Every structure is written in structure tokens, then in C-alpha cells.
Coordinates of C-alpha atoms and ligand atoms in Angstrom, one line a residue:
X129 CA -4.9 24.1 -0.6
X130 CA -3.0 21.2 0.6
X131 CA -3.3 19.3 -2.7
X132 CA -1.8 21.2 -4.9
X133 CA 1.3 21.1 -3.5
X134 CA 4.3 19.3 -5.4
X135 CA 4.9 16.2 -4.8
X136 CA 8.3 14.4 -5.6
X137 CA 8.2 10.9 -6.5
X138 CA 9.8 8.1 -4.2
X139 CA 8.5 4.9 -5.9
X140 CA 6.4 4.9 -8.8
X141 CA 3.5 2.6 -9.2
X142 CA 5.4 0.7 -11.8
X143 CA 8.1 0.3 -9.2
X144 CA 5.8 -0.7 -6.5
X145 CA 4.2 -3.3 -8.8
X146 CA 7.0 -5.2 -9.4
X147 CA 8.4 -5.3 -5.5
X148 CA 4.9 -6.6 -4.5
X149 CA 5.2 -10.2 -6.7
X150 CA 8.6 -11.5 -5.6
X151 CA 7.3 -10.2 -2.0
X152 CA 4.4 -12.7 -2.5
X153 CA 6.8 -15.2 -3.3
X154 CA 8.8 -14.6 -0.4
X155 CA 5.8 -15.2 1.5
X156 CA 4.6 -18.1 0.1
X157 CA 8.4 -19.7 0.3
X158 CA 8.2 -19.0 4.3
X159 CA 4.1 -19.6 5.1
X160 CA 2.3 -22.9 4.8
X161 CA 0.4 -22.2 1.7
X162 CA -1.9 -25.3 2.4
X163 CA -3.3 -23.8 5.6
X164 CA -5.3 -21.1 5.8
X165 CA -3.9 -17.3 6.0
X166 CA -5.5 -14.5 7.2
X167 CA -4.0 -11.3 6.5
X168 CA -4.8 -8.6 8.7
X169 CA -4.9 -5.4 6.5
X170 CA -4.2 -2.2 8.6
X171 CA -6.9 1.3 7.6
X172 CA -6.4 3.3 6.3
X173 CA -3.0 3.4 5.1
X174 CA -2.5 0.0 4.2
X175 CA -5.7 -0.3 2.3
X176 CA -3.9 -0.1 -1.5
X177 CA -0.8 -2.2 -0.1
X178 CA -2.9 -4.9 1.3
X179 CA -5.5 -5.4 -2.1
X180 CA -2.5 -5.8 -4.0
X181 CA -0.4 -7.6 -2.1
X182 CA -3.9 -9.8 -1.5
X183 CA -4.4 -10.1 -5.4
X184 CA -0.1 -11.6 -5.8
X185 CA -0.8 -13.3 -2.7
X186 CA -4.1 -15.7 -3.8
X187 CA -2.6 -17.7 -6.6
X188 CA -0.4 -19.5 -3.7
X189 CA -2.6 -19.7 -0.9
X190 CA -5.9 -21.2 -1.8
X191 CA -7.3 -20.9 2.1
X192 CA -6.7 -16.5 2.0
X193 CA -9.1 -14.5 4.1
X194 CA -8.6 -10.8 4.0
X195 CA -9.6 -9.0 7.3
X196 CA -9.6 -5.6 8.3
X197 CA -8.4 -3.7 11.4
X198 CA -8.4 0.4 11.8
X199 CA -6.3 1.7 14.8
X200 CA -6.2 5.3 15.9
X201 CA -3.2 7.2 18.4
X202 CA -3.7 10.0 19.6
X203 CA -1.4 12.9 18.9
X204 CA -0.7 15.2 16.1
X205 CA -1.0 13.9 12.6
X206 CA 1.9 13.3 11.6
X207 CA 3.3 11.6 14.7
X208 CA 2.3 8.5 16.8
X209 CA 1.5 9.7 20.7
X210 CA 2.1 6.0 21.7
X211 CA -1.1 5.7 23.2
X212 CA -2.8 3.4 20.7
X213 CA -6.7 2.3 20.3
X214 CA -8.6 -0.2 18.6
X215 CA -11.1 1.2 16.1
X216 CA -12.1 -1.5 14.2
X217 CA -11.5 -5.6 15.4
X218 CA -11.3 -8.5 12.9
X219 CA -14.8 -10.1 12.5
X220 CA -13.0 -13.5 12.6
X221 CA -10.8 -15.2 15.0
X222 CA -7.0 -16.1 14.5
X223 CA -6.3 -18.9 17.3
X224 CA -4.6 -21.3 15.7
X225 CA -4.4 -20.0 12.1
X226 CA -1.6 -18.2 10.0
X227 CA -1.8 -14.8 10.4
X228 CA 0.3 -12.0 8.3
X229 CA -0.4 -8.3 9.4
X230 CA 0.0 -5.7 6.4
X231 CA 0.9 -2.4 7.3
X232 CA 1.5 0.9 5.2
X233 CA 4.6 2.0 7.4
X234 CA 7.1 1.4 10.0
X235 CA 7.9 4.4 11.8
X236 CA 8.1 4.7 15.5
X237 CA 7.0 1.1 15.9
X238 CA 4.8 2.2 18.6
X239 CA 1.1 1.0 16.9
X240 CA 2.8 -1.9 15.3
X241 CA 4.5 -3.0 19.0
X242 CA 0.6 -2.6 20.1
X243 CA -0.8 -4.8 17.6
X244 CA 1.4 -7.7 17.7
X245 CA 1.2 -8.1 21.6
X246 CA -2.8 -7.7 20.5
X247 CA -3.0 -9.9 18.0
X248 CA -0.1 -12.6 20.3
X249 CA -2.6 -13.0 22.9
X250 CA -5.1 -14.2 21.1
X251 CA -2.8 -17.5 20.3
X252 CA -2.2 -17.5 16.3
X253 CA -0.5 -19.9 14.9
X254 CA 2.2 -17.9 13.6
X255 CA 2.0 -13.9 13.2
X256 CA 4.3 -12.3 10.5
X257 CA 4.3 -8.3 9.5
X258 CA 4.6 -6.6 6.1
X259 CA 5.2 -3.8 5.6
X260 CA 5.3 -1.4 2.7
X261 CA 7.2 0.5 3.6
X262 CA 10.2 0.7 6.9
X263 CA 11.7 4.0 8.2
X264 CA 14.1 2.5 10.4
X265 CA 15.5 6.4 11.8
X266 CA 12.3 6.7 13.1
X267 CA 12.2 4.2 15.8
X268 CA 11.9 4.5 19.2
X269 CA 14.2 3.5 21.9
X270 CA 11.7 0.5 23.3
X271 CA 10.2 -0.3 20.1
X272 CA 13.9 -1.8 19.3
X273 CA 12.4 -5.8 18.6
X274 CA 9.6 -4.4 16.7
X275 CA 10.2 -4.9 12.5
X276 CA 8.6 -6.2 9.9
X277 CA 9.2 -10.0 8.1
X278 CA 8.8 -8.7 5.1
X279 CA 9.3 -5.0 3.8
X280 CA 8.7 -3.3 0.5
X281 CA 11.6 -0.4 0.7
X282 CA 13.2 1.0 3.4
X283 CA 12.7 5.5 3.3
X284 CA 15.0 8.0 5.0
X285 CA 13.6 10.0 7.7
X286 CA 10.9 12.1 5.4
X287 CA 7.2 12.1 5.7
X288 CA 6.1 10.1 2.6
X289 CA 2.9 10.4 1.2
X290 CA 0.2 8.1 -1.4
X291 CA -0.7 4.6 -2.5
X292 CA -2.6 4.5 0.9
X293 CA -0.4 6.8 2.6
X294 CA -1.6 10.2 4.1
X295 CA -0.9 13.7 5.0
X296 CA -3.7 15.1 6.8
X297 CA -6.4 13.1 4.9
X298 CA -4.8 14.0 1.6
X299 CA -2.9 12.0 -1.3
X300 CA -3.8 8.8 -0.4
X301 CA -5.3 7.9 -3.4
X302 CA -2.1 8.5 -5.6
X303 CA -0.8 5.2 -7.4
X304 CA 3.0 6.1 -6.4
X305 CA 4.9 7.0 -2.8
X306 CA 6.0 10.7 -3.2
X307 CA 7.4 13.2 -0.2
X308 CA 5.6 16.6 -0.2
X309 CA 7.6 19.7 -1.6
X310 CA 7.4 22.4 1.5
Ligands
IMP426 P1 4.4 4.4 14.2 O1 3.5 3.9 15.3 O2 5.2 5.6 14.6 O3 5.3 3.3 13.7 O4 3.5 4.9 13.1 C1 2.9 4.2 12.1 C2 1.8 4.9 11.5 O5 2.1 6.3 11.4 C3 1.7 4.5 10.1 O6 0.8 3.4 10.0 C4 1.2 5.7 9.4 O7 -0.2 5.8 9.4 C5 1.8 6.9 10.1 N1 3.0 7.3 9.5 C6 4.3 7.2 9.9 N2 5.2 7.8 9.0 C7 4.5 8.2 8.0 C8 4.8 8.9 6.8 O8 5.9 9.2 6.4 N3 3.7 9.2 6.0 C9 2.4 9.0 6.3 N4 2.1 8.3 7.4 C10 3.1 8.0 8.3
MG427 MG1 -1.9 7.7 9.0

């Protein structure tokens, strides 16, 4: 069965704990913490990145909404097709209002590319990305501008799985970011 295979620790939770608080203070160095932020948390993957980074984030930004946005593309799992659709749409609006997307991973940049010409056309005030994790070797030719403001660590080209993170459906409930043993 798939989840009993070995899996080889990247970052442990400890290690992931401490990169998330002097993220938050990045954030809060470059965002207007007196105006309100929404962060737009990205399922599933994002879902253990984005209550943590939510929790660091709070104590500097009084006005914090936490919304929630799934996105599917079509293709196999463990590669983006580039056709991207909306699953799941904030319940709120963002004209006008800070707005920070937090994503699991960077790979392709094909559903983040998507999202931020979105989330652009619906006239934010400012729209920032964060991003657990980036895998710069995996991006597409086209997909050159897209990156993330802030990132957790950069990964080589391997498929990572946990804290959020999938494989088929499997490991995302592991505190730690670990690449499955073949
Ligand atoms: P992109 O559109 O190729 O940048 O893909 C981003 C999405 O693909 C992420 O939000 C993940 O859901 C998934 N993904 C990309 N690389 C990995 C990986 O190494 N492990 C698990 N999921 C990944
Ligand atoms: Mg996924």
C-alpha cells in the first residue's frame, strides 16, 4: 500500500516551525499591518502551511481574514496539465484590500500564473504569494515572471510529500516535508 512506503525527511516540523516566524516578520516588515489582509489559503495542499503561517501572522495584523480557495488541473497527479479550474471561490471580495496568496508549492507555475491574473482582475489593493515551498527546475518556459514574494525553502527537482503536501491522496497529514523512497 502506498503508505507504507519510506519516506526520507526534507524538513522536519521543528525546521519548518522556525522558517514560518521570521517569514511572518518578513511579511509584516513589507504589508501595511494596519489595513486589513486577507490571505487566500490554497486546498488542499496549503491547508497546514496557511493555519500556521495564519497563527505567526495574527499578532501583527489585527484586520486578518483567512479565506479559502481549492483549484483543480487536469492531468495526471503528479503533474499540472495547465488547464486550470476554479473549485472553490473566496466568499469575500478583495477590491481594494491586501491580499497575500499562500500556496503549498511552486512548481510549473502554471496554477499559480492562473490565480494571480484571477485574483489581479478583481482589483486588490496589493497581491503578494507565499509559498512553502519553490522548485525553481520545475518551471515552465512562459511561466518565467511567475514566483513567490516570500518562500519557505527552495527543493530540487523531486516530488516532495507531507505537511499539506500529497502523493495521490496520501501523506498529507505528516508534520514534516519528506520525498518518497521508490
Ligand atoms: P504547478 O502548477 O506545476 O506550479 O503546480 C503546483 C501544484 O502541483 C502544487 O500546488 C501541488 O499541489 C502540486 N505539486 C507540484 N509539485 C509537487 C510535489 O513535489 N509534491 C506534491 N505536490 C506537488
Ligand atoms: Mg496536489
Amino acid at each position: 500500500m502506498a503508505t507504507t512506503k519510506k519516506i526520507n525527511v526534507l524538513f522536519s516540523a521543528e525546521m519548518i516551525r522556525r522558517r514560518i516566524r521570521p517569514l511572518a516578520y518578513e511579511i509584516s516588515q513589507c504589508l501595511d499591518t494596519s489595513q486589513e489582509l486577507v490571505l487566500v489559503v490554497i486546498l488542499k495542499g496549503a491547508v497546514m502551511f496557511g493555519a500556521d503561517l495564519a497563527r505567526a501572522l495574527a499578532p501583527f495584523f489585527p484586520l486578518l481574514r483567512v479565506e479559502f480557495m481549492r483549484l483543480s488541473s487536469y492531468g495526471n497527479e503528479r503533474k499540472t496539465s495547465g488547464e486550470v479550474k476554479v473549485e472553490l471561490d473566496l466568499s469575500h471580495p478583495i477590491e481594494g484590500r491586501q491580499v497575500l496568496v499562500v500556496e503549498d508549492i511552486i512548481d510549473t507555475g502554471t496554477t499559480l500564473g492562473y490565480l494571480v491574473r484571477l485574483l489581479q482582475a478583481r482589483r486588490p489593493r496589493t497581491l503578494q504569494v507565499a509559498a512553502l515551498l519553490d522548485k525553481p527546475s520545475g518551471r515552465h518556459a512562459g511561466n518565467g515572471g511567475v514566483h513567490a514574494d516570500y518562500v519557505g525553502f527552495e527543493v530540487g527537482p523531486v516530488f516532495v510529500v507531507g505537511y499539506g503536501l500529497d502523493d495521490a491522496g496520501f501523506y498529507r497529514a505528516l508534520p514534516y516535508v519528506g520525498v518518497v523512497e521508490d
